[in-house]
Short mmCIF file of N, CA, C and O in Angstrom, two decimals:
data_model
loop_
_atom_site.label_atom_id
_atom_site.label_comp_id
_atom_site.label_asym_id
_atom_site.label_seq_id
_atom_site.Cartn_x
_atom_site.Cartn_y
_atom_site.Cartn_z
N MET A 1 -12.51 -18.22 -2.84
CA MET A 1 -11.43 -17.66 -2.05
C MET A 1 -11.73 -17.77 -0.54
O MET A 1 -10.83 -17.89 0.27
N TRP A 2 -12.99 -17.75 -0.16
CA TRP A 2 -13.29 -17.72 1.28
C TRP A 2 -12.75 -18.96 1.99
O TRP A 2 -12.50 -18.97 3.19
N ARG A 3 -12.49 -20.02 1.20
CA ARG A 3 -12.01 -21.27 1.84
C ARG A 3 -10.61 -21.08 2.43
O ARG A 3 -10.20 -21.86 3.29
N ILE A 4 -9.92 -20.06 1.99
CA ILE A 4 -8.57 -19.83 2.52
C ILE A 4 -8.60 -19.67 4.03
O ILE A 4 -7.66 -20.05 4.73
N TRP A 5 -9.71 -19.11 4.54
CA TRP A 5 -9.79 -18.87 5.97
C TRP A 5 -10.09 -20.13 6.75
O TRP A 5 -10.12 -20.11 7.99
N MET A 6 -10.33 -21.22 6.03
CA MET A 6 -10.47 -22.51 6.71
C MET A 6 -9.11 -23.19 6.76
O MET A 6 -8.92 -24.18 7.45
N LEU A 7 -8.14 -22.62 6.04
CA LEU A 7 -6.77 -23.19 6.06
C LEU A 7 -5.87 -22.33 6.93
O LEU A 7 -5.07 -22.82 7.71
N MET A 8 -6.00 -20.99 6.74
CA MET A 8 -5.09 -20.10 7.45
C MET A 8 -5.86 -19.38 8.55
O MET A 8 -6.97 -18.88 8.31
N ASP A 9 -5.25 -19.29 9.72
CA ASP A 9 -5.89 -18.63 10.86
C ASP A 9 -5.91 -17.12 10.61
O ASP A 9 -4.85 -16.50 10.46
N PRO A 10 -7.09 -16.48 10.55
CA PRO A 10 -7.14 -15.05 10.25
C PRO A 10 -6.32 -14.20 11.21
O PRO A 10 -5.72 -13.21 10.80
N ARG A 11 -6.26 -14.59 12.47
CA ARG A 11 -5.50 -13.76 13.44
C ARG A 11 -4.03 -13.74 13.06
O ARG A 11 -3.38 -12.70 13.05
N LYS A 12 -3.51 -14.89 12.70
CA LYS A 12 -2.08 -14.93 12.31
C LYS A 12 -1.87 -14.13 11.03
O LYS A 12 -0.90 -13.40 10.90
N VAL A 13 -2.80 -14.25 10.10
CA VAL A 13 -2.64 -13.54 8.82
C VAL A 13 -2.63 -12.03 9.07
O VAL A 13 -1.83 -11.29 8.52
N ILE A 14 -3.56 -11.59 9.95
CA ILE A 14 -3.63 -10.14 10.22
C ILE A 14 -2.35 -9.66 10.89
O ILE A 14 -1.77 -8.64 10.51
N ILE A 15 -1.85 -10.42 11.87
CA ILE A 15 -0.66 -9.96 12.61
C ILE A 15 0.57 -10.01 11.72
O ILE A 15 1.29 -9.03 11.56
N ILE A 16 0.81 -11.14 11.07
CA ILE A 16 2.02 -11.28 10.24
C ILE A 16 1.92 -10.38 9.01
O ILE A 16 2.83 -9.64 8.65
N GLY A 17 0.73 -10.38 8.38
CA GLY A 17 0.55 -9.53 7.19
C GLY A 17 0.65 -8.07 7.54
O GLY A 17 1.28 -7.27 6.84
N GLY A 18 0.07 -7.70 8.69
CA GLY A 18 0.14 -6.31 9.12
C GLY A 18 1.56 -5.86 9.37
O GLY A 18 1.98 -4.78 8.94
N ALA A 19 2.33 -6.73 10.02
CA ALA A 19 3.74 -6.37 10.30
C ALA A 19 4.51 -6.24 8.99
O ALA A 19 5.30 -5.30 8.81
N LEU A 20 4.23 -7.13 8.05
CA LEU A 20 4.93 -7.08 6.76
C LEU A 20 4.60 -5.79 6.01
O LEU A 20 5.48 -5.07 5.54
N VAL A 21 3.31 -5.47 5.95
CA VAL A 21 2.89 -4.27 5.22
C VAL A 21 3.44 -3.03 5.91
O VAL A 21 3.95 -2.11 5.27
N ALA A 22 3.39 -3.01 7.26
CA ALA A 22 3.89 -1.84 7.99
C ALA A 22 5.38 -1.64 7.70
O ALA A 22 5.83 -0.51 7.51
N THR A 23 6.14 -2.73 7.63
CA THR A 23 7.57 -2.61 7.36
C THR A 23 7.80 -2.03 5.98
O THR A 23 8.60 -1.11 5.79
N ILE A 24 7.06 -2.53 5.01
CA ILE A 24 7.23 -2.05 3.63
C ILE A 24 6.84 -0.58 3.54
O ILE A 24 7.54 0.26 2.97
N VAL A 25 5.71 -0.22 4.15
CA VAL A 25 5.23 1.16 4.07
C VAL A 25 6.20 2.11 4.78
O VAL A 25 6.52 3.19 4.28
N ALA A 26 6.71 1.68 5.96
CA ALA A 26 7.66 2.55 6.68
C ALA A 26 8.91 2.75 5.83
O ALA A 26 9.41 3.87 5.70
N THR A 27 9.39 1.67 5.21
CA THR A 27 10.59 1.80 4.37
C THR A 27 10.33 2.78 3.24
O THR A 27 11.14 3.68 2.98
N ASN A 28 9.18 2.67 2.60
CA ASN A 28 8.88 3.58 1.49
C ASN A 28 8.86 5.03 1.95
O ASN A 28 9.39 5.92 1.28
N HIS A 29 8.23 5.26 3.10
CA HIS A 29 8.14 6.64 3.57
C HIS A 29 9.52 7.21 3.87
O HIS A 29 9.83 8.35 3.54
N PHE A 30 10.40 6.39 4.47
CA PHE A 30 11.74 6.91 4.78
C PHE A 30 12.54 7.13 3.51
O PHE A 30 13.32 8.07 3.40
N VAL A 31 12.33 6.28 2.51
CA VAL A 31 13.03 6.50 1.24
C VAL A 31 12.56 7.82 0.64
O VAL A 31 13.35 8.64 0.19
N GLN A 32 11.25 8.04 0.69
CA GLN A 32 10.73 9.30 0.13
C GLN A 32 11.31 10.49 0.90
O GLN A 32 11.75 11.47 0.32
N LEU A 33 11.33 10.37 2.22
CA LEU A 33 11.83 11.48 3.05
C LEU A 33 13.28 11.78 2.73
O LEU A 33 13.74 12.92 2.86
N SER A 34 14.03 10.76 2.29
CA SER A 34 15.47 10.96 2.08
C SER A 34 15.75 11.70 0.77
O SER A 34 16.88 12.05 0.50
N THR A 35 14.72 11.91 -0.03
CA THR A 35 14.99 12.59 -1.30
C THR A 35 14.77 14.09 -1.14
O THR A 35 14.07 14.54 -0.24
N LYS A 36 15.33 14.85 -2.05
CA LYS A 36 15.16 16.31 -1.95
C LYS A 36 13.84 16.74 -2.56
O LYS A 36 13.45 17.89 -2.48
N TYR A 37 13.15 15.81 -3.19
CA TYR A 37 11.91 16.20 -3.86
C TYR A 37 10.71 16.08 -2.95
O TYR A 37 9.65 16.62 -3.22
N SER A 38 10.85 15.30 -1.87
CA SER A 38 9.63 15.16 -1.05
C SER A 38 10.01 15.04 0.42
O SER A 38 9.70 14.06 1.05
N CYS A 39 10.74 16.08 0.89
CA CYS A 39 11.08 16.05 2.33
C CYS A 39 10.08 16.95 3.05
O CYS A 39 10.33 18.13 3.25
N TRP A 40 8.94 16.39 3.38
CA TRP A 40 7.84 17.23 3.85
C TRP A 40 7.98 17.68 5.29
O TRP A 40 7.20 18.47 5.78
N LEU A 41 9.02 17.25 6.01
CA LEU A 41 9.14 17.63 7.42
C LEU A 41 10.02 18.87 7.61
O LEU A 41 9.86 19.63 8.53
N ASP A 42 10.99 19.02 6.69
CA ASP A 42 11.91 20.15 6.89
C ASP A 42 11.24 21.46 6.52
O ASP A 42 10.12 21.49 6.05
N GLY A 43 12.01 22.53 6.73
CA GLY A 43 11.54 23.83 6.26
C GLY A 43 10.45 24.39 7.16
O GLY A 43 10.05 23.78 8.14
N THR A 44 10.03 25.58 6.84
CA THR A 44 9.06 26.26 7.73
C THR A 44 7.67 25.69 7.50
O THR A 44 6.89 25.54 8.40
N GLY A 45 7.38 25.32 6.29
CA GLY A 45 6.03 24.77 6.06
C GLY A 45 6.17 23.55 5.17
O GLY A 45 7.26 23.24 4.70
N SER A 46 5.11 22.88 4.93
CA SER A 46 5.24 21.64 4.16
C SER A 46 5.71 21.99 2.75
O SER A 46 5.17 22.87 2.09
N GLY A 47 6.80 21.36 2.35
CA GLY A 47 7.25 21.51 0.98
C GLY A 47 8.22 22.66 0.78
O GLY A 47 8.81 22.82 -0.27
N THR A 48 8.45 23.46 1.86
CA THR A 48 9.33 24.62 1.60
C THR A 48 10.78 24.16 1.44
O THR A 48 11.64 24.94 1.08
N CYS A 49 11.10 22.93 1.76
CA CYS A 49 12.50 22.48 1.66
C CYS A 49 12.78 21.91 0.28
O CYS A 49 13.85 21.52 -0.04
N LEU A 50 11.75 21.82 -0.57
CA LEU A 50 11.91 21.07 -1.81
C LEU A 50 12.91 21.76 -2.73
O LEU A 50 12.94 22.98 -2.81
N ALA A 51 13.66 20.91 -3.44
CA ALA A 51 14.50 21.43 -4.51
C ALA A 51 13.54 21.92 -5.59
O ALA A 51 12.43 21.37 -5.71
N PRO A 52 13.91 22.96 -6.32
CA PRO A 52 12.98 23.46 -7.35
C PRO A 52 12.66 22.35 -8.34
O PRO A 52 13.57 21.82 -8.99
N ALA A 53 11.41 21.97 -8.38
CA ALA A 53 11.04 20.87 -9.28
C ALA A 53 11.25 21.34 -10.71
O ALA A 53 10.94 22.49 -11.02
N PRO A 54 11.83 20.52 -11.58
CA PRO A 54 12.03 20.93 -12.98
C PRO A 54 10.68 21.30 -13.59
O PRO A 54 9.65 20.74 -13.21
N SER A 55 10.71 22.25 -14.53
CA SER A 55 9.42 22.75 -15.05
C SER A 55 8.61 21.58 -15.57
O SER A 55 7.50 21.32 -15.17
N ALA A 56 9.27 20.75 -16.45
CA ALA A 56 8.54 19.55 -16.89
C ALA A 56 9.45 18.37 -16.59
O ALA A 56 10.49 18.22 -17.22
N ALA A 57 9.09 17.58 -15.60
CA ALA A 57 10.00 16.49 -15.18
C ALA A 57 10.29 15.59 -16.36
O ALA A 57 11.29 14.92 -16.43
N ARG A 58 9.42 15.58 -17.36
CA ARG A 58 9.60 14.63 -18.48
C ARG A 58 10.87 14.94 -19.25
O ARG A 58 11.59 14.06 -19.68
N ASN A 59 11.22 16.25 -19.40
CA ASN A 59 12.35 16.52 -20.31
C ASN A 59 13.67 16.65 -19.57
O ASN A 59 14.64 17.15 -20.09
N VAL A 60 13.71 16.21 -18.31
CA VAL A 60 14.97 16.34 -17.56
C VAL A 60 15.81 15.09 -17.83
O VAL A 60 15.31 13.97 -17.74
N GLN A 61 17.10 15.30 -18.18
CA GLN A 61 18.00 14.18 -18.49
C GLN A 61 18.53 13.61 -17.17
O GLN A 61 19.36 14.22 -16.52
N HIS A 62 18.03 12.49 -16.73
CA HIS A 62 18.43 11.94 -15.43
C HIS A 62 19.73 11.17 -15.56
O HIS A 62 20.50 11.09 -14.62
N ASN A 63 19.98 10.53 -16.71
CA ASN A 63 21.23 9.75 -16.82
C ASN A 63 21.86 9.96 -18.19
O ASN A 63 21.28 10.63 -19.04
N ALA A 64 23.03 9.36 -18.38
CA ALA A 64 23.80 9.62 -19.60
C ALA A 64 22.99 9.15 -20.80
O ALA A 64 22.27 8.15 -20.71
N PRO A 65 23.10 9.91 -21.91
CA PRO A 65 22.36 9.49 -23.11
C PRO A 65 22.87 8.13 -23.60
O PRO A 65 24.02 7.75 -23.37
N LEU A 66 22.02 7.40 -24.26
CA LEU A 66 22.40 6.06 -24.73
C LEU A 66 23.45 6.19 -25.83
O LEU A 66 23.44 7.16 -26.60
N PRO A 67 24.38 5.23 -25.92
CA PRO A 67 25.41 5.28 -26.99
C PRO A 67 24.72 5.23 -28.35
O PRO A 67 23.61 4.70 -28.49
N GLY A 68 25.39 5.78 -29.32
CA GLY A 68 24.87 5.67 -30.69
C GLY A 68 23.89 6.77 -30.99
O GLY A 68 23.28 6.82 -32.04
N GLY A 69 23.76 7.74 -30.09
CA GLY A 69 22.95 8.94 -30.33
C GLY A 69 21.48 8.66 -30.48
O GLY A 69 21.00 7.57 -30.33
N MET B 1 -21.90 -38.19 10.95
CA MET B 1 -20.50 -37.83 11.29
C MET B 1 -20.51 -36.31 11.53
O MET B 1 -21.05 -35.53 10.74
N ALA B 2 -19.90 -35.87 12.65
CA ALA B 2 -19.87 -34.44 12.95
C ALA B 2 -19.10 -33.74 11.85
O ALA B 2 -18.24 -34.32 11.19
N GLU B 3 -19.50 -32.43 11.64
CA GLU B 3 -18.84 -31.67 10.56
C GLU B 3 -17.34 -31.69 10.83
O GLU B 3 -16.89 -31.39 11.94
N ALA B 4 -16.52 -32.00 9.76
CA ALA B 4 -15.07 -32.09 9.97
C ALA B 4 -14.56 -30.70 10.32
O ALA B 4 -14.95 -29.70 9.72
N LYS B 5 -13.65 -30.61 11.27
CA LYS B 5 -13.11 -29.30 11.65
C LYS B 5 -12.08 -28.91 10.61
O LYS B 5 -11.29 -29.73 10.15
N SER B 6 -12.08 -27.61 10.26
CA SER B 6 -11.09 -27.15 9.27
C SER B 6 -9.76 -26.96 9.98
O SER B 6 -9.68 -26.90 11.20
N ILE B 7 -8.74 -26.78 9.18
CA ILE B 7 -7.39 -26.64 9.73
C ILE B 7 -7.32 -25.42 10.64
O ILE B 7 -6.74 -25.44 11.72
N SER B 8 -7.96 -24.32 10.19
CA SER B 8 -7.86 -23.10 11.02
C SER B 8 -8.93 -23.10 12.09
O SER B 8 -8.93 -22.23 12.96
N GLY B 9 -9.87 -24.04 12.01
CA GLY B 9 -10.92 -24.09 13.02
C GLY B 9 -12.13 -23.28 12.65
O GLY B 9 -13.13 -23.27 13.35
N ALA B 10 -12.06 -22.57 11.52
CA ALA B 10 -13.21 -21.74 11.13
C ALA B 10 -14.24 -22.61 10.40
O ALA B 10 -13.88 -23.52 9.66
N THR B 11 -15.49 -22.32 10.62
CA THR B 11 -16.56 -23.01 9.89
C THR B 11 -16.75 -22.30 8.55
O THR B 11 -16.32 -21.15 8.39
N PRO B 12 -17.40 -22.92 7.57
CA PRO B 12 -17.62 -22.26 6.28
C PRO B 12 -18.30 -20.90 6.42
O PRO B 12 -17.90 -19.94 5.77
N ASP B 13 -19.27 -20.81 7.31
CA ASP B 13 -19.94 -19.52 7.45
C ASP B 13 -18.99 -18.46 8.00
O ASP B 13 -18.94 -17.32 7.54
N GLU B 14 -18.20 -18.87 9.00
CA GLU B 14 -17.23 -17.92 9.55
C GLU B 14 -16.23 -17.51 8.48
O GLU B 14 -15.85 -16.34 8.35
N ALA B 15 -15.79 -18.48 7.67
CA ALA B 15 -14.81 -18.18 6.63
C ALA B 15 -15.39 -17.17 5.63
O ALA B 15 -14.71 -16.23 5.21
N ARG B 16 -16.70 -17.34 5.30
CA ARG B 16 -17.31 -16.38 4.36
C ARG B 16 -17.37 -14.99 4.98
O ARG B 16 -17.09 -13.97 4.34
N ALA B 17 -17.69 -14.92 6.28
CA ALA B 17 -17.78 -13.61 6.94
C ALA B 17 -16.41 -12.95 6.99
O ALA B 17 -16.25 -11.77 6.70
N ILE B 18 -15.39 -13.75 7.31
CA ILE B 18 -14.03 -13.21 7.36
C ILE B 18 -13.63 -12.70 5.99
O ILE B 18 -13.05 -11.63 5.84
N ASN B 19 -14.01 -13.45 4.96
CA ASN B 19 -13.63 -13.05 3.61
C ASN B 19 -14.30 -11.74 3.21
O ASN B 19 -13.68 -10.89 2.57
N ARG B 20 -15.55 -11.57 3.66
CA ARG B 20 -16.24 -10.30 3.36
C ARG B 20 -15.48 -9.14 4.02
O ARG B 20 -15.20 -8.12 3.40
N PHE B 21 -15.06 -9.35 5.27
CA PHE B 21 -14.29 -8.31 5.97
C PHE B 21 -12.97 -8.08 5.26
O PHE B 21 -12.53 -6.95 5.07
N PHE B 22 -12.34 -9.15 4.81
CA PHE B 22 -11.05 -9.04 4.13
C PHE B 22 -11.17 -8.13 2.92
O PHE B 22 -10.36 -7.21 2.72
N TRP B 23 -12.21 -8.34 2.09
CA TRP B 23 -12.35 -7.54 0.87
C TRP B 23 -12.75 -6.11 1.21
O TRP B 23 -12.32 -5.15 0.55
N LEU B 24 -13.56 -5.93 2.27
CA LEU B 24 -13.91 -4.56 2.69
C LEU B 24 -12.65 -3.81 3.09
O LEU B 24 -12.40 -2.68 2.66
N ALA B 25 -11.82 -4.45 3.91
CA ALA B 25 -10.59 -3.79 4.40
C ALA B 25 -9.64 -3.52 3.23
O ALA B 25 -9.05 -2.46 3.13
N THR B 26 -9.54 -4.47 2.31
CA THR B 26 -8.64 -4.28 1.16
C THR B 26 -9.14 -3.13 0.30
O THR B 26 -8.35 -2.28 -0.15
N GLY B 27 -10.45 -3.03 0.11
CA GLY B 27 -11.01 -1.93 -0.68
C GLY B 27 -10.75 -0.60 -0.03
O GLY B 27 -10.36 0.38 -0.68
N ALA B 28 -10.91 -0.56 1.29
CA ALA B 28 -10.67 0.71 2.00
C ALA B 28 -9.20 1.11 1.87
O ALA B 28 -8.86 2.28 1.65
N TRP B 29 -8.33 0.13 1.94
CA TRP B 29 -6.89 0.39 1.80
C TRP B 29 -6.57 0.94 0.42
O TRP B 29 -5.88 1.95 0.27
N PHE B 30 -7.15 0.34 -0.63
CA PHE B 30 -6.85 0.81 -1.98
C PHE B 30 -7.41 2.21 -2.18
O PHE B 30 -6.75 3.08 -2.77
N PHE B 31 -8.63 2.45 -1.68
CA PHE B 31 -9.23 3.78 -1.86
C PHE B 31 -8.35 4.85 -1.20
O PHE B 31 -8.03 5.88 -1.79
N THR B 32 -7.91 4.56 0.02
CA THR B 32 -7.08 5.54 0.74
C THR B 32 -5.77 5.76 0.00
O THR B 32 -5.29 6.88 -0.14
N SER B 33 -5.22 4.68 -0.53
CA SER B 33 -3.93 4.79 -1.23
C SER B 33 -4.08 5.61 -2.50
O SER B 33 -3.25 6.48 -2.78
N VAL B 34 -5.16 5.39 -3.25
CA VAL B 34 -5.36 6.16 -4.48
C VAL B 34 -5.55 7.63 -4.15
O VAL B 34 -4.97 8.51 -4.78
N LEU B 35 -6.32 7.89 -3.08
CA LEU B 35 -6.55 9.28 -2.68
C LEU B 35 -5.23 9.94 -2.29
O LEU B 35 -4.92 11.06 -2.71
N ALA B 36 -4.41 9.23 -1.52
CA ALA B 36 -3.13 9.80 -1.07
C ALA B 36 -2.22 10.10 -2.27
O ALA B 36 -1.63 11.17 -2.36
N HIS B 37 -2.17 9.16 -3.21
CA HIS B 37 -1.31 9.38 -4.38
C HIS B 37 -1.83 10.55 -5.21
O HIS B 37 -1.05 11.35 -5.75
N TYR B 38 -3.16 10.70 -5.31
CA TYR B 38 -3.72 11.83 -6.06
C TYR B 38 -3.31 13.15 -5.40
O TYR B 38 -2.85 14.08 -6.06
N LEU B 39 -3.43 13.20 -4.08
CA LEU B 39 -3.09 14.44 -3.37
C LEU B 39 -1.60 14.75 -3.51
O LEU B 39 -1.20 15.89 -3.75
N ILE B 40 -0.77 13.70 -3.39
CA ILE B 40 0.67 13.94 -3.47
C ILE B 40 1.05 14.35 -4.88
O ILE B 40 1.90 15.22 -5.09
N TRP B 41 0.40 13.77 -5.87
CA TRP B 41 0.71 14.15 -7.26
C TRP B 41 0.41 15.64 -7.46
O TRP B 41 1.17 16.36 -8.11
N ASN B 42 -0.67 16.11 -6.85
CA ASN B 42 -0.99 17.52 -7.00
C ASN B 42 0.01 18.40 -6.27
O ASN B 42 0.17 19.57 -6.58
N TRP B 43 0.71 17.81 -5.31
CA TRP B 43 1.70 18.59 -4.57
C TRP B 43 3.06 18.50 -5.27
O TRP B 43 3.64 19.50 -5.67
N VAL B 44 3.52 17.27 -5.46
CA VAL B 44 4.84 17.11 -6.11
C VAL B 44 4.72 15.99 -7.15
O VAL B 44 4.83 14.81 -6.80
N PRO B 45 4.47 16.31 -8.43
CA PRO B 45 4.42 15.25 -9.45
C PRO B 45 5.77 14.57 -9.57
O PRO B 45 6.80 15.26 -9.57
N TRP B 46 5.77 13.22 -9.62
CA TRP B 46 7.06 12.56 -9.56
C TRP B 46 7.51 12.05 -10.92
O TRP B 46 8.50 11.34 -11.05
N PHE B 47 6.76 12.42 -11.94
CA PHE B 47 7.24 12.10 -13.33
C PHE B 47 7.31 13.38 -14.12
O PHE B 47 6.57 14.29 -13.83
#
C-alpha cells in the first residue's frame, strides 16, 4: 500500500480528503441536531430538550405494519 | 541510471514513512470515533 504515495501527492490527499471528510461529518452532525432525540444544544443542560426516549426503542412501531399481518 | 522519479515525487522511503503516518492517523480517528459512539450510546441509545 505504501506505493500509493509514490502515485498520489500526500498534500493533495490530505487537503482534498480532509475537506471531503469534514463535509460529511458536518452534514451528519447537523442531521443529528435536527432530530428531537439528540438536540444537545437546546434546553438548559445537555439533553434536557430531548423527547422522552421510548422505554425500549426496539418495540416502538416506527412505520406501518407490513401487509398480510 | 539515476533512480526514476515517482509520479508524486516521493522516494520509496518517504512513501513508507508517509504510509506509517497514514495508518497512525487512521487508527487515532477510529479510536476516537468508537469512543464517541460509546459515550453517545450511553447518553441516548439510538436503537
